Amino acid sequence: MNVFAVEGLPEIEPGDDIAALVEDRVELGTDDVVCVASTIVSKAEGRQADLADFPAGDRARAIADTIGDIAGEQKDPRFAQAVLEESEELLLEAPFMLAVTRFGHITVNAGIDRSNVPDSDLLLLPEDPTASAQRLHDALDAPVIVTDTSGRPFRYGQRGVALGWAGMPAARDWRGRLDRDGREMGVTVQAVVDELAATANLVTGEGAGGTPVAVISDWEFGDFDGSDDLFREHEDDIIRAALKEWSYAGD
Amino acid sequence: MNVFAVEGLPEIEPGDDIAALVEDRVELGTDDVVCVASTIVSKAEGRQADLADFPAGDRARAIADTIGDIAGEQKDPRFAQAVLEESEELLLEAPFMLAVTRFGHITVNAGIDRSNVPDSDLLLLPEDPTASAQRLHDALDAPVIVTDTSGRPFRYGQRGVALGWAGMPAARDWRGRLDRDGREMGVTVQAVVDELAATANLVTGEGAGGTPVAVISDWEFGDFDGSDDLFREHEDDIIRAALKEWSYAGD
């Protein structure tokens, strides 16, 4: 398996054709997996926004006050409003806003970025990353994953994750397969799009602002059943249920 | 970046010298990252066990009964006892046992494997994966990550994660760095050992029982501060706190 960043991409602006920019710089095979950072997808799709676009309602004001009290510094209620508008629901309001985006991804602040955004305050995630991946896949004729970096429970730090994908399944489904001793396998679903997104992040990284696209070649999905379930449904997610019933009571 | 599985490793047995077996099969550079599946580390370290080794106490019996009632089938209380003995604490007892292992990793059933274990019932995780990684690193003179596959909240499927590491830091620490526009970076800590473990899992995978070691070459940690914090401390983990206060009340 080979992984490299696509060099020399320009700063992406609204309306830019990412697929064409990638094709100008690299010869893709139809089995190469193209991982595209959601930041540039958002920029091309015009998802820049300003805080002034989000006049704060009562709930946003209350959330900003609560988080501000915990942090000991004032928070901008317009940012809380932006997170609310980008979310299907919040699992936590405080000490940080843990949001379920409209496409099912669970992340702090609905993934809204306040860095790396020239000329505007905010960069929202793509509205429908799988649709974005599909458009890129149609143009590039190779599997495409739209990636983000995101924190996670239990472990410090962020790692690359998939937000949307096209041209390949999200996961290898081993259910029902037996191990070499004839027992059922311990691992039943391998979320390969997340593993590929993590791989891509090793060569792109947040700091490498000019290399938001990575190509993974000589890797095969293989002869497995595929599954496109990646975001857990409410009823299957014990931890989501626990968070919904819990509220922060201070240190 | 280049990733390949080490081919031709034999079935690992207690006392086997994994480092020597790897060195016989591949020429390693001092910057190559060697990812070793915890299953073979456990096997070499003699972490096979039988259910009969874990006579169930009262708590294990109660947990097995509760989980069995929810699942509608009887559960072996000796397995619950094994999980308890491998854990520092449980975050959930039911509908599944979500355990904090003695080295800080949070995973279902304390990572005890019931498949891929010839001649015994169970395979426990290595007792101290970072010590295991250190021994392998000393022998191989290259960075080593002891990996596992593990599920996670919010997302279906399993992905590779790091349990222990040596010869490199766990994470790139970007704190305080500024983006190209002079704003503070959105991502502050990049958990590269987890990303490398996920990468390795793409070429080894659970089904590929004969290829539990992957080598990642032509990748650099780079000129960043390093951090070895990977497992969150209690006080920093809101989701851990929420789970501790919650209990499963049925469907």
Short mmCIF file of N, CA and C in Angstrom, two decimals, chain A residues 107-224:
data_model
loop_
_atom_site.label_atom_id
_atom_site.label_comp_id
_atom_site.label_asym_id
_atom_site.label_seq_id
_atom_site.Cartn_x
_atom_site.Cartn_y
_atom_site.Cartn_z
N THR A 107 -19.70 15.09 16.64
CA THR A 107 -18.42 15.78 16.88
C THR A 107 -18.66 17.09 17.62
N VAL A 108 -17.60 17.58 18.24
CA VAL A 108 -17.69 18.84 18.99
C VAL A 108 -17.97 20.00 18.02
N ASN A 109 -18.86 20.89 18.42
CA ASN A 109 -19.17 22.11 17.66
C ASN A 109 -19.64 21.84 16.22
N ALA A 110 -20.22 20.67 16.00
CA ALA A 110 -20.70 20.29 14.66
C ALA A 110 -19.60 20.43 13.61
N GLY A 111 -18.34 20.32 14.06
CA GLY A 111 -17.22 20.37 13.12
C GLY A 111 -16.95 21.74 12.52
N ILE A 112 -17.56 22.77 13.08
CA ILE A 112 -17.34 24.11 12.53
C ILE A 112 -15.93 24.57 12.87
N ASP A 113 -15.23 25.03 11.84
CA ASP A 113 -13.81 25.36 11.94
C ASP A 113 -13.66 26.87 12.09
N ARG A 114 -12.84 27.26 13.05
CA ARG A 114 -12.56 28.69 13.20
C ARG A 114 -11.14 29.04 12.81
N SER A 115 -10.37 28.04 12.34
CA SER A 115 -9.03 28.35 11.84
C SER A 115 -8.98 28.00 10.37
N ASN A 116 -7.91 28.37 9.69
CA ASN A 116 -7.75 28.04 8.27
C ASN A 116 -8.87 28.58 7.39
N VAL A 117 -9.49 29.68 7.77
CA VAL A 117 -10.55 30.23 6.93
C VAL A 117 -10.21 31.68 6.58
N PRO A 118 -9.55 31.90 5.45
CA PRO A 118 -9.25 33.29 5.11
C PRO A 118 -10.53 34.06 4.79
N ASP A 119 -10.59 35.28 5.19
CA ASP A 119 -11.66 36.21 4.80
C ASP A 119 -13.04 35.87 5.36
N SER A 120 -13.13 34.93 6.29
CA SER A 120 -14.43 34.74 6.94
C SER A 120 -14.19 34.18 8.34
N ASP A 121 -15.24 34.18 9.15
CA ASP A 121 -15.06 33.76 10.55
C ASP A 121 -15.08 32.24 10.69
N LEU A 122 -15.91 31.60 9.88
CA LEU A 122 -16.22 30.19 10.11
C LEU A 122 -16.17 29.39 8.82
N LEU A 123 -15.87 28.10 8.97
CA LEU A 123 -16.04 27.19 7.85
C LEU A 123 -16.92 26.05 8.34
N LEU A 124 -18.08 25.90 7.73
CA LEU A 124 -19.00 24.82 8.10
C LEU A 124 -18.60 23.54 7.37
N LEU A 125 -18.94 22.39 7.93
CA LEU A 125 -18.71 21.14 7.20
C LEU A 125 -19.56 21.11 5.93
N PRO A 126 -19.17 20.30 4.95
CA PRO A 126 -20.04 20.15 3.77
C PRO A 126 -21.44 19.73 4.22
N GLU A 127 -22.43 20.17 3.47
CA GLU A 127 -23.82 19.90 3.87
C GLU A 127 -24.13 18.41 3.81
N ASP A 128 -23.61 17.74 2.79
CA ASP A 128 -23.86 16.31 2.61
C ASP A 128 -22.58 15.68 2.05
N PRO A 129 -21.66 15.30 2.93
CA PRO A 129 -20.34 14.85 2.47
C PRO A 129 -20.39 13.63 1.55
N THR A 130 -21.39 12.76 1.70
CA THR A 130 -21.46 11.62 0.79
C THR A 130 -21.85 12.09 -0.61
N ALA A 131 -22.73 13.09 -0.70
CA ALA A 131 -23.05 13.66 -2.02
C ALA A 131 -21.82 14.34 -2.61
N SER A 132 -21.05 15.02 -1.78
CA SER A 132 -19.80 15.65 -2.27
C SER A 132 -18.85 14.58 -2.78
N ALA A 133 -18.71 13.49 -2.01
CA ALA A 133 -17.82 12.40 -2.43
C ALA A 133 -18.31 11.79 -3.74
N GLN A 134 -19.62 11.66 -3.88
CA GLN A 134 -20.19 11.09 -5.10
C GLN A 134 -19.85 11.95 -6.33
N ARG A 135 -19.98 13.26 -6.17
CA ARG A 135 -19.64 14.16 -7.29
C ARG A 135 -18.16 14.02 -7.66
N LEU A 136 -17.30 13.97 -6.65
CA LEU A 136 -15.87 13.82 -6.92
C LEU A 136 -15.58 12.46 -7.55
N HIS A 137 -16.26 11.43 -7.05
CA HIS A 137 -16.09 10.08 -7.61
C HIS A 137 -16.52 10.03 -9.07
N ASP A 138 -17.63 10.67 -9.39
CA ASP A 138 -18.11 10.70 -10.77
C ASP A 138 -17.07 11.34 -11.69
N ALA A 139 -16.44 12.40 -11.18
CA ALA A 139 -15.47 13.12 -12.02
C ALA A 139 -14.13 12.39 -12.09
N LEU A 140 -13.73 11.74 -11.01
CA LEU A 140 -12.37 11.16 -10.94
C LEU A 140 -12.34 9.68 -11.32
N ASP A 141 -13.50 9.02 -11.32
CA ASP A 141 -13.56 7.59 -11.61
C ASP A 141 -12.65 6.78 -10.69
N ALA A 142 -12.63 7.16 -9.41
CA ALA A 142 -11.86 6.42 -8.38
C ALA A 142 -12.64 6.58 -7.07
N PRO A 143 -12.46 5.65 -6.14
CA PRO A 143 -13.14 5.81 -4.85
C PRO A 143 -12.69 7.10 -4.15
N VAL A 144 -13.64 7.78 -3.53
CA VAL A 144 -13.34 9.07 -2.88
C VAL A 144 -13.87 9.03 -1.45
N ILE A 145 -13.06 9.53 -0.52
CA ILE A 145 -13.50 9.70 0.87
C ILE A 145 -13.32 11.17 1.24
N VAL A 146 -14.38 11.78 1.76
CA VAL A 146 -14.27 13.13 2.31
C VAL A 146 -13.96 12.97 3.79
N THR A 147 -12.84 13.53 4.23
CA THR A 147 -12.32 13.27 5.58
C THR A 147 -12.38 14.50 6.48
N ASP A 148 -12.32 14.23 7.76
CA ASP A 148 -12.17 15.31 8.74
C ASP A 148 -11.24 14.80 9.83
N THR A 149 -10.80 15.68 10.69
CA THR A 149 -10.13 15.25 11.91
C THR A 149 -11.07 15.54 13.06
N SER A 150 -11.10 14.64 14.02
CA SER A 150 -12.10 14.73 15.07
C SER A 150 -11.57 14.07 16.34
N GLY A 151 -11.89 14.64 17.47
CA GLY A 151 -11.59 14.00 18.74
C GLY A 151 -12.51 12.82 18.98
N ARG A 152 -12.33 12.15 20.14
CA ARG A 152 -13.15 10.98 20.41
C ARG A 152 -13.18 10.73 21.89
N PRO A 153 -14.18 10.02 22.38
CA PRO A 153 -14.22 9.66 23.79
C PRO A 153 -13.05 8.74 24.14
N PHE A 154 -12.67 8.77 25.37
CA PHE A 154 -11.74 7.80 25.98
C PHE A 154 -10.27 8.02 25.64
N ARG A 155 -9.99 8.63 24.49
CA ARG A 155 -8.61 8.79 24.05
C ARG A 155 -8.35 10.25 23.72
N TYR A 156 -7.21 10.74 24.13
CA TYR A 156 -6.81 12.09 23.78
C TYR A 156 -6.50 12.19 22.30
N GLY A 157 -6.56 13.38 21.80
CA GLY A 157 -6.07 13.66 20.47
C GLY A 157 -7.13 13.44 19.42
N GLN A 158 -6.81 13.92 18.25
CA GLN A 158 -7.71 13.78 17.12
C GLN A 158 -7.10 12.80 16.14
N ARG A 159 -7.95 12.27 15.27
CA ARG A 159 -7.46 11.39 14.21
C ARG A 159 -8.39 11.56 13.01
N GLY A 160 -7.90 11.19 11.84
CA GLY A 160 -8.72 11.31 10.65
C GLY A 160 -9.91 10.37 10.68
N VAL A 161 -11.05 10.87 10.23
CA VAL A 161 -12.27 10.04 10.09
C VAL A 161 -12.93 10.35 8.75
N ALA A 162 -13.76 9.44 8.31
CA ALA A 162 -14.52 9.63 7.08
C ALA A 162 -15.84 10.33 7.39
N LEU A 163 -16.17 11.34 6.60
CA LEU A 163 -17.50 11.97 6.70
C LEU A 163 -18.43 11.47 5.60
N GLY A 164 -17.85 11.24 4.42
CA GLY A 164 -18.64 10.75 3.30
C GLY A 164 -17.75 9.93 2.39
N TRP A 165 -18.34 9.09 1.56
CA TRP A 165 -17.54 8.21 0.71
C TRP A 165 -18.38 7.80 -0.50
N ALA A 166 -17.69 7.47 -1.57
CA ALA A 166 -18.38 7.00 -2.78
C ALA A 166 -17.41 6.17 -3.60
N GLY A 167 -17.95 5.17 -4.27
CA GLY A 167 -17.11 4.31 -5.10
C GLY A 167 -16.55 3.12 -4.35
N MET A 168 -16.88 3.03 -3.07
CA MET A 168 -16.47 1.88 -2.25
C MET A 168 -17.40 1.82 -1.04
N PRO A 169 -17.53 0.62 -0.42
CA PRO A 169 -18.33 0.57 0.81
C PRO A 169 -17.56 1.18 1.99
N ALA A 170 -18.27 1.51 3.03
CA ALA A 170 -17.63 2.08 4.22
C ALA A 170 -16.87 1.02 5.01
N ALA A 171 -17.35 -0.22 4.96
CA ALA A 171 -16.81 -1.23 5.88
C ALA A 171 -16.76 -2.60 5.23
N ARG A 172 -15.79 -3.38 5.68
CA ARG A 172 -15.79 -4.81 5.38
C ARG A 172 -16.66 -5.51 6.41
N ASP A 173 -17.53 -6.33 5.92
CA ASP A 173 -18.46 -7.01 6.83
C ASP A 173 -18.05 -8.49 6.91
N TRP A 174 -17.47 -8.85 8.05
CA TRP A 174 -16.98 -10.21 8.24
C TRP A 174 -18.03 -11.08 8.93
N ARG A 175 -19.21 -10.55 9.17
CA ARG A 175 -20.15 -11.32 10.00
C ARG A 175 -20.39 -12.71 9.43
N GLY A 176 -20.35 -13.68 10.31
CA GLY A 176 -20.58 -15.06 9.87
C GLY A 176 -19.33 -15.78 9.42
N ARG A 177 -18.25 -15.03 9.16
CA ARG A 177 -17.00 -15.71 8.76
C ARG A 177 -16.37 -16.40 9.96
N LEU A 178 -15.66 -17.44 9.69
CA LEU A 178 -15.02 -18.20 10.76
C LEU A 178 -13.51 -17.98 10.73
N ASP A 179 -12.90 -18.05 11.89
CA ASP A 179 -11.45 -17.92 11.93
C ASP A 179 -10.80 -19.24 11.53
N ARG A 180 -9.48 -19.28 11.59
CA ARG A 180 -8.78 -20.47 11.08
C ARG A 180 -9.08 -21.72 11.90
N ASP A 181 -9.58 -21.51 13.12
CA ASP A 181 -9.95 -22.67 13.94
C ASP A 181 -11.44 -22.96 13.89
N GLY A 182 -12.15 -22.29 12.98
CA GLY A 182 -13.56 -22.59 12.83
C GLY A 182 -14.46 -21.88 13.82
N ARG A 183 -13.90 -20.93 14.60
CA ARG A 183 -14.75 -20.16 15.51
C ARG A 183 -15.15 -18.85 14.84
N GLU A 184 -16.24 -18.28 15.31
CA GLU A 184 -16.68 -17.04 14.69
C GLU A 184 -15.68 -15.92 15.00
N MET A 185 -15.46 -15.04 14.02
CA MET A 185 -14.45 -13.99 14.14
C MET A 185 -14.80 -13.01 15.26
N GLY A 186 -13.75 -12.53 15.94
CA GLY A 186 -13.94 -11.51 16.97
C GLY A 186 -14.36 -10.18 16.37
N VAL A 187 -13.70 -9.77 15.31
CA VAL A 187 -14.06 -8.53 14.63
C VAL A 187 -15.09 -8.84 13.57
N THR A 188 -16.18 -8.09 13.55
CA THR A 188 -17.23 -8.43 12.60
C THR A 188 -17.43 -7.37 11.53
N VAL A 189 -17.13 -6.13 11.83
CA VAL A 189 -17.24 -5.07 10.84
C VAL A 189 -16.01 -4.19 10.96
N GLN A 190 -15.25 -4.08 9.86
CA GLN A 190 -14.04 -3.26 9.87
C GLN A 190 -14.31 -1.97 9.10
N ALA A 191 -14.26 -0.85 9.80
CA ALA A 191 -14.62 0.45 9.22
C ALA A 191 -13.47 0.99 8.39
N VAL A 192 -13.28 0.43 7.20
CA VAL A 192 -12.09 0.76 6.41
C VAL A 192 -12.06 2.22 5.97
N VAL A 193 -13.19 2.86 5.74
CA VAL A 193 -13.11 4.27 5.33
C VAL A 193 -12.51 5.14 6.43
N ASP A 194 -12.78 4.79 7.68
CA ASP A 194 -12.15 5.54 8.77
C ASP A 194 -10.65 5.24 8.85
N GLU A 195 -10.29 3.98 8.62
CA GLU A 195 -8.86 3.64 8.64
C GLU A 195 -8.12 4.32 7.48
N LEU A 196 -8.77 4.39 6.32
CA LEU A 196 -8.15 5.08 5.18
C LEU A 196 -8.04 6.58 5.46
N ALA A 197 -9.06 7.15 6.11
CA ALA A 197 -9.01 8.58 6.45
C ALA A 197 -7.90 8.86 7.45
N ALA A 198 -7.71 7.96 8.40
CA ALA A 198 -6.63 8.11 9.38
C ALA A 198 -5.27 8.02 8.67
N THR A 199 -5.18 7.09 7.74
CA THR A 199 -3.94 6.94 6.95
C THR A 199 -3.63 8.23 6.19
N ALA A 200 -4.63 8.76 5.52
CA ALA A 200 -4.43 9.99 4.75
C ALA A 200 -3.96 11.13 5.65
N ASN A 201 -4.52 11.18 6.85
CA ASN A 201 -4.18 12.28 7.76
C ASN A 201 -2.72 12.25 8.18
N LEU A 202 -2.10 11.08 8.10
CA LEU A 202 -0.67 10.97 8.44
C LEU A 202 0.20 11.72 7.44
N VAL A 203 -0.25 11.83 6.20
CA VAL A 203 0.58 12.52 5.19
C VAL A 203 0.05 13.91 4.85
N THR A 204 -1.17 14.22 5.26
CA THR A 204 -1.67 15.58 5.02
C THR A 204 -1.53 16.37 6.32
N GLY A 205 -2.28 15.99 7.33
CA GLY A 205 -2.15 16.67 8.63
C GLY A 205 -2.71 18.07 8.57
N GLU A 206 -3.08 18.58 9.73
CA GLU A 206 -3.71 19.89 9.80
C GLU A 206 -2.73 21.00 9.41
N GLY A 207 -1.49 20.83 9.82
CA GLY A 207 -0.53 21.89 9.59
C GLY A 207 -0.14 22.03 8.12
N ALA A 208 -0.20 20.91 7.41
CA ALA A 208 0.17 20.92 6.00
C ALA A 208 -1.00 21.47 5.18
N GLY A 209 -1.26 22.77 5.36
CA GLY A 209 -2.45 23.37 4.77
C GLY A 209 -2.51 23.24 3.27
N GLY A 210 -1.34 23.09 2.62
CA GLY A 210 -1.32 23.03 1.17
C GLY A 210 -1.51 21.64 0.61
N THR A 211 -1.60 20.61 1.46
CA THR A 211 -1.73 19.25 0.94
C THR A 211 -2.96 18.54 1.52
N PRO A 212 -4.15 19.02 1.18
CA PRO A 212 -5.36 18.44 1.76
C PRO A 212 -5.91 17.22 1.01
N VAL A 213 -5.17 16.74 0.02
CA VAL A 213 -5.63 15.55 -0.72
C VAL A 213 -4.53 14.50 -0.67
N ALA A 214 -4.92 13.28 -0.31
CA ALA A 214 -3.97 12.17 -0.32
C ALA A 214 -4.52 11.05 -1.19
N VAL A 215 -3.61 10.31 -1.80
CA VAL A 215 -4.00 9.18 -2.64
C VAL A 215 -3.42 7.91 -2.03
N ILE A 216 -4.26 6.90 -1.91
CA ILE A 216 -3.83 5.60 -1.38
C ILE A 216 -3.93 4.60 -2.53
N SER A 217 -2.77 4.07 -2.93
CA SER A 217 -2.78 3.13 -4.04
C SER A 217 -2.31 1.76 -3.57
N ASP A 218 -2.52 0.76 -4.41
CA ASP A 218 -2.12 -0.61 -4.08
C ASP A 218 -2.78 -1.11 -2.80
N TRP A 219 -4.01 -0.69 -2.58
CA TRP A 219 -4.80 -1.25 -1.49
C TRP A 219 -6.09 -1.78 -2.09
N GLU A 220 -6.54 -2.91 -1.60
CA GLU A 220 -7.79 -3.46 -2.13
C GLU A 220 -8.81 -3.67 -1.04
N PHE A 221 -10.05 -3.33 -1.34
CA PHE A 221 -11.13 -3.64 -0.42
C PHE A 221 -11.20 -5.14 -0.19
N GLY A 222 -10.99 -5.89 -1.26
CA GLY A 222 -10.94 -7.35 -1.15
C GLY A 222 -12.30 -8.00 -1.29
N ASP A 223 -12.28 -9.30 -1.18
CA ASP A 223 -13.47 -10.11 -1.45
C ASP A 223 -14.32 -10.26 -0.18
N PHE A 224 -14.90 -9.16 0.25
CA PHE A 224 -15.73 -9.16 1.45
C PHE A 224 -17.08 -8.56 1.12
#
